[in-house]
Short mmCIF file of N, CA and C in Angstrom, two decimals:
data_model
loop_
_atom_site.label_atom_id
_atom_site.label_comp_id
_atom_site.label_asym_id
_atom_site.label_seq_id
_atom_site.Cartn_x
_atom_site.Cartn_y
_atom_site.Cartn_z
N UNK D 1 3.61 24.78 24.22
CA UNK D 1 2.32 24.29 23.79
C UNK D 1 1.73 23.43 24.93
N UNK D 2 0.49 23.67 25.25
CA UNK D 2 -0.13 22.89 26.33
C UNK D 2 -0.49 21.49 25.81
N UNK D 3 -0.74 20.53 26.72
CA UNK D 3 -1.01 19.14 26.30
C UNK D 3 -2.21 18.98 25.36
N UNK D 4 -3.27 19.75 25.56
CA UNK D 4 -4.43 19.64 24.69
C UNK D 4 -4.08 20.07 23.27
N UNK D 5 -3.40 21.20 23.15
CA UNK D 5 -2.99 21.66 21.82
C UNK D 5 -2.00 20.68 21.19
N UNK D 6 -1.13 20.09 22.00
CA UNK D 6 -0.20 19.09 21.50
C UNK D 6 -0.91 17.87 20.95
N UNK D 7 -1.97 17.43 21.65
CA UNK D 7 -2.76 16.29 21.18
C UNK D 7 -3.45 16.62 19.86
N UNK D 8 -4.03 17.79 19.77
CA UNK D 8 -4.71 18.21 18.54
C UNK D 8 -3.71 18.26 17.38
N UNK D 9 -2.55 18.83 17.61
CA UNK D 9 -1.52 18.89 16.56
C UNK D 9 -1.07 17.50 16.15
N UNK D 10 -0.93 16.59 17.12
CA UNK D 10 -0.53 15.22 16.80
C UNK D 10 -1.59 14.52 15.97
N UNK D 11 -2.85 14.69 16.29
CA UNK D 11 -3.94 14.07 15.54
C UNK D 11 -4.04 14.62 14.12
N UNK D 12 -3.66 15.87 13.93
CA UNK D 12 -3.70 16.48 12.59
C UNK D 12 -2.69 15.83 11.64
N UNK D 13 -1.74 15.07 12.17
CA UNK D 13 -0.76 14.38 11.32
C UNK D 13 -1.38 13.22 10.56
N UNK D 14 -2.53 12.74 11.02
CA UNK D 14 -3.20 11.63 10.35
C UNK D 14 -3.78 12.10 9.02
N UNK D 15 -3.76 11.23 8.00
CA UNK D 15 -4.29 11.64 6.70
C UNK D 15 -5.79 11.94 6.78
N UNK D 16 -6.18 13.03 6.17
CA UNK D 16 -7.59 13.40 6.12
C UNK D 16 -8.12 14.05 7.38
N UNK D 17 -7.25 14.30 8.35
CA UNK D 17 -7.69 14.90 9.61
C UNK D 17 -7.23 16.35 9.65
N UNK D 18 -8.19 17.25 9.66
CA UNK D 18 -7.88 18.66 9.75
C UNK D 18 -8.06 19.15 11.17
N UNK D 19 -8.03 20.46 11.33
CA UNK D 19 -8.12 21.09 12.65
C UNK D 19 -9.41 20.69 13.40
N UNK D 20 -10.54 20.82 12.74
CA UNK D 20 -11.81 20.53 13.42
C UNK D 20 -11.95 19.06 13.79
N UNK D 21 -11.58 18.15 12.89
CA UNK D 21 -11.67 16.72 13.19
C UNK D 21 -10.72 16.35 14.33
N UNK D 22 -9.51 16.91 14.30
CA UNK D 22 -8.55 16.62 15.36
C UNK D 22 -9.06 17.14 16.70
N UNK D 23 -9.63 18.30 16.68
CA UNK D 23 -10.20 18.88 17.89
C UNK D 23 -11.35 18.02 18.43
N UNK D 24 -12.21 17.59 17.54
CA UNK D 24 -13.34 16.75 17.93
C UNK D 24 -12.85 15.43 18.55
N UNK D 25 -11.85 14.80 17.95
CA UNK D 25 -11.30 13.56 18.48
C UNK D 25 -10.66 13.77 19.85
N UNK D 26 -9.87 14.83 19.96
CA UNK D 26 -9.20 15.12 21.23
C UNK D 26 -10.21 15.37 22.34
N UNK D 27 -11.22 16.17 22.06
CA UNK D 27 -12.24 16.47 23.07
C UNK D 27 -13.01 15.21 23.46
N UNK D 28 -13.31 14.37 22.48
CA UNK D 28 -14.02 13.13 22.78
C UNK D 28 -13.20 12.24 23.72
N UNK D 29 -11.94 12.05 23.36
CA UNK D 29 -11.08 11.19 24.18
C UNK D 29 -10.95 11.72 25.61
N UNK D 30 -10.76 13.01 25.73
CA UNK D 30 -10.55 13.58 27.06
C UNK D 30 -11.84 13.71 27.86
N UNK D 31 -12.94 13.93 27.20
CA UNK D 31 -14.21 14.12 27.90
C UNK D 31 -14.96 12.82 28.16
N UNK D 32 -14.91 11.89 27.19
CA UNK D 32 -15.76 10.71 27.29
C UNK D 32 -15.01 9.38 27.39
N UNK D 33 -13.74 9.35 27.05
CA UNK D 33 -13.06 8.06 26.96
C UNK D 33 -11.59 8.14 27.36
N UNK D 34 -11.34 8.47 28.60
CA UNK D 34 -9.95 8.55 29.09
C UNK D 34 -9.25 7.20 28.99
N UNK D 35 -9.99 6.10 29.27
CA UNK D 35 -9.38 4.77 29.15
C UNK D 35 -9.00 4.50 27.69
N UNK D 36 -9.86 4.91 26.77
CA UNK D 36 -9.56 4.77 25.35
C UNK D 36 -8.34 5.58 24.95
N UNK D 37 -8.20 6.76 25.52
CA UNK D 37 -7.05 7.61 25.24
C UNK D 37 -5.77 6.92 25.71
N UNK D 38 -5.81 6.34 26.91
CA UNK D 38 -4.63 5.64 27.45
C UNK D 38 -4.31 4.42 26.59
N UNK D 39 -5.35 3.68 26.19
CA UNK D 39 -5.16 2.50 25.35
C UNK D 39 -4.56 2.88 24.00
N UNK D 40 -5.08 3.95 23.41
CA UNK D 40 -4.56 4.44 22.14
C UNK D 40 -3.09 4.85 22.27
N UNK D 41 -2.77 5.56 23.34
CA UNK D 41 -1.39 5.99 23.57
C UNK D 41 -0.47 4.79 23.72
N UNK D 42 -0.90 3.78 24.47
CA UNK D 42 -0.08 2.59 24.68
C UNK D 42 0.11 1.81 23.37
N UNK D 43 -0.96 1.69 22.58
CA UNK D 43 -0.87 0.97 21.31
C UNK D 43 0.05 1.68 20.33
N UNK D 44 -0.04 3.00 20.27
CA UNK D 44 0.85 3.77 19.40
C UNK D 44 2.30 3.63 19.83
N UNK D 45 2.53 3.70 21.14
CA UNK D 45 3.89 3.55 21.68
C UNK D 45 4.46 2.18 21.33
N UNK D 46 3.68 1.13 21.56
CA UNK D 46 4.15 -0.23 21.28
C UNK D 46 4.42 -0.43 19.80
N UNK D 47 3.52 0.03 18.95
CA UNK D 47 3.70 -0.13 17.51
C UNK D 47 4.93 0.63 17.02
N UNK D 48 5.13 1.85 17.51
CA UNK D 48 6.27 2.66 17.09
C UNK D 48 7.59 2.01 17.50
N UNK D 49 7.60 1.31 18.61
CA UNK D 49 8.82 0.67 19.10
C UNK D 49 9.04 -0.73 18.55
N UNK D 50 7.99 -1.46 18.25
CA UNK D 50 8.14 -2.88 17.93
C UNK D 50 7.92 -3.25 16.47
N UNK D 51 7.24 -2.42 15.71
CA UNK D 51 6.94 -2.76 14.32
C UNK D 51 7.96 -2.09 13.40
N UNK D 52 8.61 -2.91 12.60
CA UNK D 52 9.58 -2.42 11.62
C UNK D 52 9.16 -2.89 10.24
N UNK D 53 10.16 -3.10 9.38
CA UNK D 53 9.88 -3.58 8.02
C UNK D 53 10.56 -4.93 7.80
N UNK D 54 9.86 -5.79 7.08
CA UNK D 54 10.41 -7.09 6.70
C UNK D 54 11.65 -6.86 5.84
N UNK D 55 12.69 -7.61 6.09
CA UNK D 55 13.93 -7.44 5.33
C UNK D 55 13.79 -7.88 3.88
N UNK D 56 12.83 -8.73 3.60
CA UNK D 56 12.70 -9.27 2.25
C UNK D 56 11.69 -8.50 1.40
N UNK D 57 10.52 -8.17 1.97
CA UNK D 57 9.48 -7.53 1.14
C UNK D 57 9.15 -6.10 1.55
N UNK D 58 9.58 -5.67 2.72
CA UNK D 58 9.40 -4.31 3.25
C UNK D 58 8.04 -4.00 3.87
N UNK D 59 7.18 -5.00 4.02
CA UNK D 59 5.92 -4.74 4.69
C UNK D 59 6.18 -4.59 6.19
N UNK D 60 5.15 -4.24 6.94
CA UNK D 60 5.31 -4.12 8.39
C UNK D 60 5.50 -5.50 8.99
N UNK D 61 6.41 -5.58 9.96
CA UNK D 61 6.68 -6.85 10.62
C UNK D 61 7.32 -6.59 11.97
N UNK D 62 7.05 -7.50 12.91
CA UNK D 62 7.68 -7.42 14.22
C UNK D 62 8.96 -8.23 14.26
N UNK D 63 9.23 -9.00 13.20
CA UNK D 63 10.45 -9.80 13.14
C UNK D 63 11.18 -9.50 11.83
N UNK D 64 12.34 -10.12 11.65
CA UNK D 64 13.15 -9.85 10.45
C UNK D 64 12.39 -10.21 9.17
N UNK D 65 11.64 -11.32 9.21
CA UNK D 65 10.80 -11.72 8.08
C UNK D 65 9.35 -11.69 8.51
N UNK D 66 8.50 -11.16 7.65
CA UNK D 66 7.06 -11.16 7.95
C UNK D 66 6.52 -12.59 7.80
N UNK D 67 5.30 -12.80 8.23
CA UNK D 67 4.68 -14.13 8.16
C UNK D 67 4.57 -14.63 6.73
N UNK D 68 4.30 -13.74 5.79
CA UNK D 68 4.14 -14.15 4.39
C UNK D 68 5.48 -14.60 3.81
N UNK D 69 6.54 -13.83 4.03
CA UNK D 69 7.85 -14.21 3.51
C UNK D 69 8.38 -15.48 4.17
N UNK D 70 7.98 -15.74 5.39
CA UNK D 70 8.42 -16.94 6.11
C UNK D 70 7.60 -18.17 5.72
N UNK D 71 6.51 -17.99 4.99
CA UNK D 71 5.62 -19.08 4.62
C UNK D 71 6.15 -19.78 3.36
N UNK D 72 6.72 -20.96 3.52
CA UNK D 72 7.31 -21.69 2.38
C UNK D 72 6.27 -22.35 1.50
N UNK D 73 5.00 -22.33 1.88
CA UNK D 73 3.97 -22.95 1.05
C UNK D 73 3.46 -22.01 -0.05
N UNK D 74 3.90 -20.77 -0.03
CA UNK D 74 3.44 -19.81 -1.04
C UNK D 74 4.15 -20.06 -2.36
N UNK D 75 3.58 -19.55 -3.46
CA UNK D 75 4.11 -19.75 -4.81
C UNK D 75 5.29 -18.82 -5.06
N UNK D 76 6.49 -19.38 -5.07
CA UNK D 76 7.72 -18.59 -5.23
C UNK D 76 7.91 -18.07 -6.65
N UNK D 77 7.10 -18.53 -7.59
CA UNK D 77 7.24 -18.05 -8.97
C UNK D 77 6.56 -16.71 -9.19
N UNK D 78 5.72 -16.29 -8.23
CA UNK D 78 4.98 -15.03 -8.36
C UNK D 78 5.47 -13.99 -7.36
N UNK D 79 5.69 -12.79 -7.85
CA UNK D 79 6.09 -11.67 -7.00
C UNK D 79 5.17 -10.49 -7.33
N UNK D 80 4.40 -10.05 -6.37
CA UNK D 80 3.44 -8.96 -6.58
C UNK D 80 3.99 -7.68 -5.97
N UNK D 81 4.08 -6.65 -6.78
CA UNK D 81 4.62 -5.36 -6.35
C UNK D 81 3.46 -4.42 -6.00
N UNK D 82 3.47 -3.92 -4.76
CA UNK D 82 2.44 -3.00 -4.29
C UNK D 82 3.11 -1.74 -3.75
N UNK D 83 2.32 -0.69 -3.58
CA UNK D 83 2.85 0.58 -3.10
C UNK D 83 3.01 0.65 -1.59
N UNK D 84 2.15 -0.04 -0.85
CA UNK D 84 2.15 0.12 0.60
C UNK D 84 1.72 -1.17 1.30
N UNK D 85 2.02 -1.28 2.59
CA UNK D 85 1.52 -2.43 3.35
C UNK D 85 -0.01 -2.52 3.34
N UNK D 86 -0.70 -1.40 3.25
CA UNK D 86 -2.16 -1.41 3.18
C UNK D 86 -2.63 -2.07 1.88
N UNK D 87 -1.93 -1.82 0.77
CA UNK D 87 -2.27 -2.46 -0.49
C UNK D 87 -2.05 -3.97 -0.41
N UNK D 88 -0.97 -4.36 0.23
CA UNK D 88 -0.67 -5.79 0.41
C UNK D 88 -1.79 -6.45 1.23
N UNK D 89 -2.20 -5.79 2.30
CA UNK D 89 -3.26 -6.34 3.15
C UNK D 89 -4.56 -6.49 2.37
N UNK D 90 -4.86 -5.54 1.49
CA UNK D 90 -6.08 -5.63 0.68
C UNK D 90 -6.02 -6.84 -0.25
N UNK D 91 -4.88 -7.07 -0.88
CA UNK D 91 -4.75 -8.23 -1.76
C UNK D 91 -4.87 -9.52 -0.96
N UNK D 92 -4.29 -9.56 0.21
CA UNK D 92 -4.39 -10.75 1.05
C UNK D 92 -5.82 -11.05 1.46
N UNK D 93 -6.58 -10.00 1.77
CA UNK D 93 -7.99 -10.19 2.15
C UNK D 93 -8.82 -10.78 1.02
N UNK D 94 -8.37 -10.62 -0.22
CA UNK D 94 -9.11 -11.17 -1.35
C UNK D 94 -8.99 -12.69 -1.43
N UNK D 95 -8.01 -13.25 -0.76
CA UNK D 95 -7.74 -14.70 -0.78
C UNK D 95 -7.56 -15.25 -2.19
N UNK D 96 -7.11 -14.43 -3.12
CA UNK D 96 -6.96 -14.87 -4.50
C UNK D 96 -5.51 -14.91 -4.96
N UNK D 97 -4.58 -14.49 -4.12
CA UNK D 97 -3.16 -14.45 -4.49
C UNK D 97 -2.37 -15.22 -3.44
N UNK D 98 -1.53 -16.14 -3.90
CA UNK D 98 -0.77 -16.98 -2.98
C UNK D 98 0.74 -16.91 -3.21
N UNK D 99 1.20 -15.86 -3.88
CA UNK D 99 2.63 -15.68 -4.11
C UNK D 99 3.23 -14.79 -3.04
N UNK D 100 4.40 -14.24 -3.33
CA UNK D 100 5.09 -13.34 -2.42
C UNK D 100 4.89 -11.89 -2.87
N UNK D 101 5.34 -10.96 -2.05
CA UNK D 101 5.16 -9.53 -2.30
C UNK D 101 6.48 -8.78 -2.26
N UNK D 102 6.45 -7.60 -2.87
CA UNK D 102 7.50 -6.59 -2.68
C UNK D 102 6.77 -5.27 -2.49
N UNK D 103 6.96 -4.63 -1.34
CA UNK D 103 6.28 -3.38 -1.01
C UNK D 103 7.23 -2.22 -1.29
N UNK D 104 6.83 -1.35 -2.20
CA UNK D 104 7.68 -0.22 -2.61
C UNK D 104 7.80 0.85 -1.54
N UNK D 105 6.81 1.01 -0.71
CA UNK D 105 6.75 2.09 0.28
C UNK D 105 6.71 3.45 -0.40
N UNK D 106 5.98 3.51 -1.51
CA UNK D 106 5.81 4.78 -2.21
C UNK D 106 5.55 4.54 -3.68
N UNK D 107 5.55 5.61 -4.44
CA UNK D 107 5.37 5.53 -5.88
C UNK D 107 6.09 6.71 -6.51
N UNK D 108 6.41 6.56 -7.78
CA UNK D 108 7.10 7.61 -8.51
C UNK D 108 6.21 8.84 -8.55
N UNK D 109 6.77 9.98 -8.16
CA UNK D 109 6.03 11.23 -8.19
C UNK D 109 7.01 12.37 -8.47
N UNK D 110 7.28 12.64 -9.76
CA UNK D 110 8.26 13.66 -10.12
C UNK D 110 7.98 15.03 -9.50
N UNK D 111 6.70 15.39 -9.37
CA UNK D 111 6.37 16.70 -8.80
C UNK D 111 6.79 16.80 -7.33
N UNK D 112 6.82 15.64 -6.64
CA UNK D 112 7.24 15.62 -5.25
C UNK D 112 8.70 15.24 -5.09
N UNK D 113 9.41 15.10 -6.21
CA UNK D 113 10.82 14.75 -6.15
C UNK D 113 11.09 13.29 -5.80
N UNK D 114 10.11 12.41 -6.05
CA UNK D 114 10.27 10.99 -5.75
C UNK D 114 10.49 10.24 -7.06
N UNK D 115 11.69 9.69 -7.19
CA UNK D 115 12.02 8.92 -8.38
C UNK D 115 12.10 7.44 -8.07
N UNK D 116 12.52 6.65 -9.05
CA UNK D 116 12.58 5.20 -8.87
C UNK D 116 13.58 4.79 -7.80
N UNK D 117 14.61 5.57 -7.59
CA UNK D 117 15.61 5.21 -6.58
C UNK D 117 15.04 5.33 -5.17
N UNK D 118 14.16 6.28 -4.94
CA UNK D 118 13.57 6.49 -3.62
C UNK D 118 12.55 5.42 -3.25
N UNK D 119 12.02 4.70 -4.22
CA UNK D 119 11.00 3.69 -3.90
C UNK D 119 11.56 2.27 -3.90
N UNK D 120 12.86 2.12 -4.02
CA UNK D 120 13.47 0.80 -3.92
C UNK D 120 13.49 -0.01 -5.20
N UNK D 121 13.60 0.65 -6.34
CA UNK D 121 13.59 -0.06 -7.62
C UNK D 121 14.77 -1.02 -7.73
N UNK D 122 15.94 -0.63 -7.28
CA UNK D 122 17.12 -1.51 -7.37
C UNK D 122 16.90 -2.78 -6.55
N UNK D 123 16.33 -2.63 -5.37
CA UNK D 123 16.04 -3.81 -4.53
C UNK D 123 15.00 -4.70 -5.20
N UNK D 124 13.99 -4.10 -5.82
CA UNK D 124 12.98 -4.87 -6.51
C UNK D 124 13.61 -5.66 -7.65
N UNK D 125 14.44 -5.02 -8.46
CA UNK D 125 15.06 -5.70 -9.59
C UNK D 125 15.93 -6.87 -9.12
N UNK D 126 16.63 -6.68 -8.01
CA UNK D 126 17.44 -7.77 -7.45
C UNK D 126 16.55 -8.91 -6.98
N UNK D 127 15.46 -8.58 -6.31
CA UNK D 127 14.53 -9.60 -5.81
C UNK D 127 13.88 -10.35 -6.96
N UNK D 128 13.49 -9.63 -8.01
CA UNK D 128 12.83 -10.24 -9.16
C UNK D 128 13.78 -11.15 -9.95
N UNK D 129 15.07 -10.89 -9.87
CA UNK D 129 16.06 -11.69 -10.59
C UNK D 129 16.44 -12.97 -9.86
N UNK D 130 15.92 -13.16 -8.65
CA UNK D 130 16.23 -14.37 -7.89
C UNK D 130 15.67 -15.59 -8.61
N UNK D 131 16.35 -16.71 -8.42
CA UNK D 131 15.91 -17.97 -9.03
C UNK D 131 14.49 -18.29 -8.59
N UNK D 132 13.70 -18.75 -9.53
CA UNK D 132 12.34 -19.17 -9.22
C UNK D 132 11.27 -18.15 -9.54
N UNK D 133 11.62 -16.86 -9.63
CA UNK D 133 10.61 -15.84 -9.93
C UNK D 133 10.34 -15.87 -11.43
N UNK D 134 9.10 -16.20 -11.80
CA UNK D 134 8.72 -16.30 -13.21
C UNK D 134 7.90 -15.10 -13.69
N UNK D 135 7.20 -14.45 -12.75
CA UNK D 135 6.33 -13.33 -13.12
C UNK D 135 6.31 -12.30 -12.00
N UNK D 136 6.40 -11.04 -12.39
CA UNK D 136 6.26 -9.93 -11.45
C UNK D 136 4.96 -9.21 -11.81
N UNK D 137 4.04 -9.18 -10.86
CA UNK D 137 2.73 -8.55 -11.06
C UNK D 137 2.80 -7.13 -10.52
N UNK D 138 2.63 -6.14 -11.36
CA UNK D 138 2.67 -4.74 -10.94
C UNK D 138 1.27 -4.32 -10.50
N UNK D 139 1.08 -4.25 -9.18
CA UNK D 139 -0.23 -3.95 -8.61
C UNK D 139 -0.24 -2.57 -7.97
N UNK D 140 0.31 -1.60 -8.69
CA UNK D 140 0.27 -0.23 -8.20
C UNK D 140 -1.11 0.35 -8.50
N UNK D 141 -1.41 1.47 -7.87
CA UNK D 141 -2.73 2.08 -8.05
C UNK D 141 -2.89 2.63 -9.47
N UNK D 142 -4.12 2.93 -9.83
CA UNK D 142 -4.41 3.42 -11.17
C UNK D 142 -4.48 4.94 -11.22
N UNK D 143 -3.68 5.60 -10.37
CA UNK D 143 -3.51 7.04 -10.43
C UNK D 143 -2.40 7.35 -11.43
N UNK D 144 -2.19 8.62 -11.74
CA UNK D 144 -1.11 8.99 -12.66
C UNK D 144 0.24 8.51 -12.12
N UNK D 145 0.46 8.68 -10.81
CA UNK D 145 1.73 8.26 -10.20
C UNK D 145 1.86 6.74 -10.20
N UNK D 146 0.77 6.04 -9.91
CA UNK D 146 0.80 4.58 -9.91
C UNK D 146 1.06 4.02 -11.30
N UNK D 147 0.43 4.64 -12.29
CA UNK D 147 0.65 4.22 -13.68
C UNK D 147 2.10 4.47 -14.09
N UNK D 148 2.65 5.64 -13.72
CA UNK D 148 4.04 5.95 -14.04
C UNK D 148 4.98 4.96 -13.37
N UNK D 149 4.69 4.62 -12.13
CA UNK D 149 5.51 3.66 -11.40
C UNK D 149 5.48 2.30 -12.09
N UNK D 150 4.29 1.83 -12.45
CA UNK D 150 4.15 0.54 -13.13
C UNK D 150 4.88 0.55 -14.47
N UNK D 151 4.77 1.65 -15.20
CA UNK D 151 5.43 1.74 -16.50
C UNK D 151 6.94 1.66 -16.37
N UNK D 152 7.51 2.48 -15.49
CA UNK D 152 8.96 2.52 -15.32
C UNK D 152 9.49 1.16 -14.83
N UNK D 153 8.82 0.59 -13.83
CA UNK D 153 9.27 -0.70 -13.30
C UNK D 153 9.07 -1.81 -14.33
N UNK D 154 7.96 -1.77 -15.06
CA UNK D 154 7.72 -2.78 -16.09
C UNK D 154 8.78 -2.76 -17.17
N UNK D 155 9.14 -1.57 -17.62
CA UNK D 155 10.19 -1.45 -18.64
C UNK D 155 11.53 -1.97 -18.11
N UNK D 156 11.87 -1.62 -16.87
CA UNK D 156 13.13 -2.08 -16.28
C UNK D 156 13.15 -3.59 -16.14
N UNK D 157 12.04 -4.18 -15.72
CA UNK D 157 11.96 -5.63 -15.56
C UNK D 157 12.07 -6.34 -16.90
N UNK D 158 11.29 -5.86 -17.89
CA UNK D 158 11.30 -6.50 -19.21
C UNK D 158 12.67 -6.39 -19.88
N UNK D 159 13.38 -5.27 -19.66
CA UNK D 159 14.71 -5.11 -20.26
C UNK D 159 15.71 -6.11 -19.69
N UNK D 160 15.38 -6.70 -18.55
CA UNK D 160 16.23 -7.73 -17.93
C UNK D 160 15.69 -9.13 -18.19
N UNK D 161 14.70 -9.22 -19.08
CA UNK D 161 14.15 -10.51 -19.44
C UNK D 161 13.20 -11.10 -18.41
N UNK D 162 12.66 -10.26 -17.54
CA UNK D 162 11.74 -10.72 -16.50
C UNK D 162 10.31 -10.40 -16.94
N UNK D 163 9.44 -11.39 -16.86
CA UNK D 163 8.04 -11.20 -17.26
C UNK D 163 7.34 -10.29 -16.25
N UNK D 164 6.82 -9.17 -16.75
CA UNK D 164 6.10 -8.21 -15.91
C UNK D 164 4.68 -8.06 -16.44
N UNK D 165 3.71 -8.20 -15.53
CA UNK D 165 2.31 -8.03 -15.90
C UNK D 165 1.70 -6.94 -15.04
N UNK D 166 0.56 -6.44 -15.46
CA UNK D 166 -0.13 -5.36 -14.76
C UNK D 166 -1.51 -5.84 -14.35
N UNK D 167 -1.97 -5.43 -13.19
CA UNK D 167 -3.33 -5.76 -12.77
C UNK D 167 -4.31 -5.29 -13.84
N UNK D 168 -5.34 -6.08 -14.07
CA UNK D 168 -6.39 -5.66 -14.99
C UNK D 168 -7.26 -4.60 -14.31
N UNK D 169 -7.95 -3.85 -15.10
CA UNK D 169 -8.87 -2.85 -14.55
C UNK D 169 -10.13 -2.88 -15.39
N UNK D 170 -11.20 -2.49 -14.80
CA UNK D 170 -12.44 -2.51 -15.55
C UNK D 170 -13.64 -2.20 -14.69
N UNK D 171 -14.78 -2.64 -15.14
CA UNK D 171 -16.05 -2.35 -14.49
C UNK D 171 -16.13 -3.13 -13.18
N UNK D 172 -16.42 -2.48 -12.06
CA UNK D 172 -16.53 -3.18 -10.79
C UNK D 172 -17.69 -4.16 -10.77
N UNK D 173 -17.51 -5.26 -10.06
CA UNK D 173 -18.56 -6.26 -9.91
C UNK D 173 -19.76 -5.63 -9.23
N UNK D 174 -20.94 -5.90 -9.76
CA UNK D 174 -22.17 -5.39 -9.17
C UNK D 174 -22.56 -3.99 -9.60
N UNK D 175 -21.78 -3.38 -10.51
CA UNK D 175 -22.12 -2.02 -10.92
C UNK D 175 -22.95 -2.04 -12.19
N UNK D 176 -23.61 -0.93 -12.45
CA UNK D 176 -24.39 -0.75 -13.66
C UNK D 176 -23.62 0.19 -14.57
N UNK D 177 -23.52 -0.17 -15.84
CA UNK D 177 -22.71 0.59 -16.78
C UNK D 177 -23.05 2.08 -16.82
N UNK D 178 -24.31 2.41 -16.72
CA UNK D 178 -24.68 3.82 -16.84
C UNK D 178 -24.07 4.68 -15.73
N UNK D 179 -23.64 4.06 -14.62
CA UNK D 179 -23.08 4.81 -13.50
C UNK D 179 -21.55 4.72 -13.41
N UNK D 180 -20.94 3.96 -14.29
CA UNK D 180 -19.49 3.80 -14.28
C UNK D 180 -18.86 4.93 -15.09
N UNK D 181 -17.74 5.47 -14.60
CA UNK D 181 -17.11 6.59 -15.31
C UNK D 181 -16.57 6.13 -16.66
N UNK D 182 -16.47 7.07 -17.59
CA UNK D 182 -16.11 6.76 -18.97
C UNK D 182 -14.71 6.18 -19.10
N UNK D 183 -13.78 6.64 -18.29
CA UNK D 183 -12.41 6.11 -18.34
C UNK D 183 -12.38 4.64 -17.98
N UNK D 184 -13.13 4.25 -16.98
CA UNK D 184 -13.19 2.84 -16.57
C UNK D 184 -13.81 1.99 -17.66
N UNK D 185 -14.88 2.48 -18.28
CA UNK D 185 -15.51 1.74 -19.38
C UNK D 185 -14.53 1.58 -20.54
N UNK D 186 -13.81 2.64 -20.88
CA UNK D 186 -12.84 2.58 -21.98
C UNK D 186 -11.75 1.55 -21.69
N UNK D 187 -11.22 1.55 -20.48
CA UNK D 187 -10.19 0.57 -20.12
C UNK D 187 -10.75 -0.85 -20.11
N UNK D 188 -11.97 -1.02 -19.68
CA UNK D 188 -12.60 -2.33 -19.67
C UNK D 188 -12.76 -2.87 -21.09
N UNK D 189 -13.09 -2.00 -22.03
CA UNK D 189 -13.21 -2.42 -23.44
C UNK D 189 -11.85 -2.82 -24.01
N UNK D 190 -10.84 -2.03 -23.73
CA UNK D 190 -9.49 -2.31 -24.25
C UNK D 190 -8.94 -3.59 -23.63
N UNK D 191 -9.16 -3.79 -22.34
CA UNK D 191 -8.59 -4.95 -21.63
C UNK D 191 -9.54 -6.14 -21.59
N UNK D 192 -10.55 -6.14 -22.44
CA UNK D 192 -11.53 -7.22 -22.38
C UNK D 192 -10.86 -8.56 -22.72
N UNK D 193 -11.48 -9.64 -22.22
CA UNK D 193 -10.94 -10.97 -22.54
C UNK D 193 -12.04 -11.92 -22.93
#
């Protein structure tokens, strides 16, 4: 395979990038932005070699403990369970949560052969049982797989006497009811406070 085809194939590995998008990106980098291509290659190389997972929560980290797990000022009574480091970053950007995290690195998906053991459920249960943890917040996505993950983990946590809660869902801020999907409206009515 020649280098151009290799670049296109490599770009196709990115989510949502098909043949045409990968081709367009490769041509742009090679035709208009060789310095950008070199910078991108160097950044990918450095990240692949230097970024691993935090030993405590599993998010991306360059050291054994990520900055959040190393921060002793955070609320140790709260443990928020998310599916990915991207989900954790989104919650952090909200500036509304000051506890610790546990990143599953996936979600239960029986059709894909992914069960609770593959997403680190045993490690989560051990972490949640540590002294000081009073509540585990299940912040998985509201897809079928995310709901299944939250259900299975919630049942396992509650059976061990650990308080497990689920993120609320409902009508987005700034939206008009007539444009909100019916499932969201139904959940907002059921979860009203």
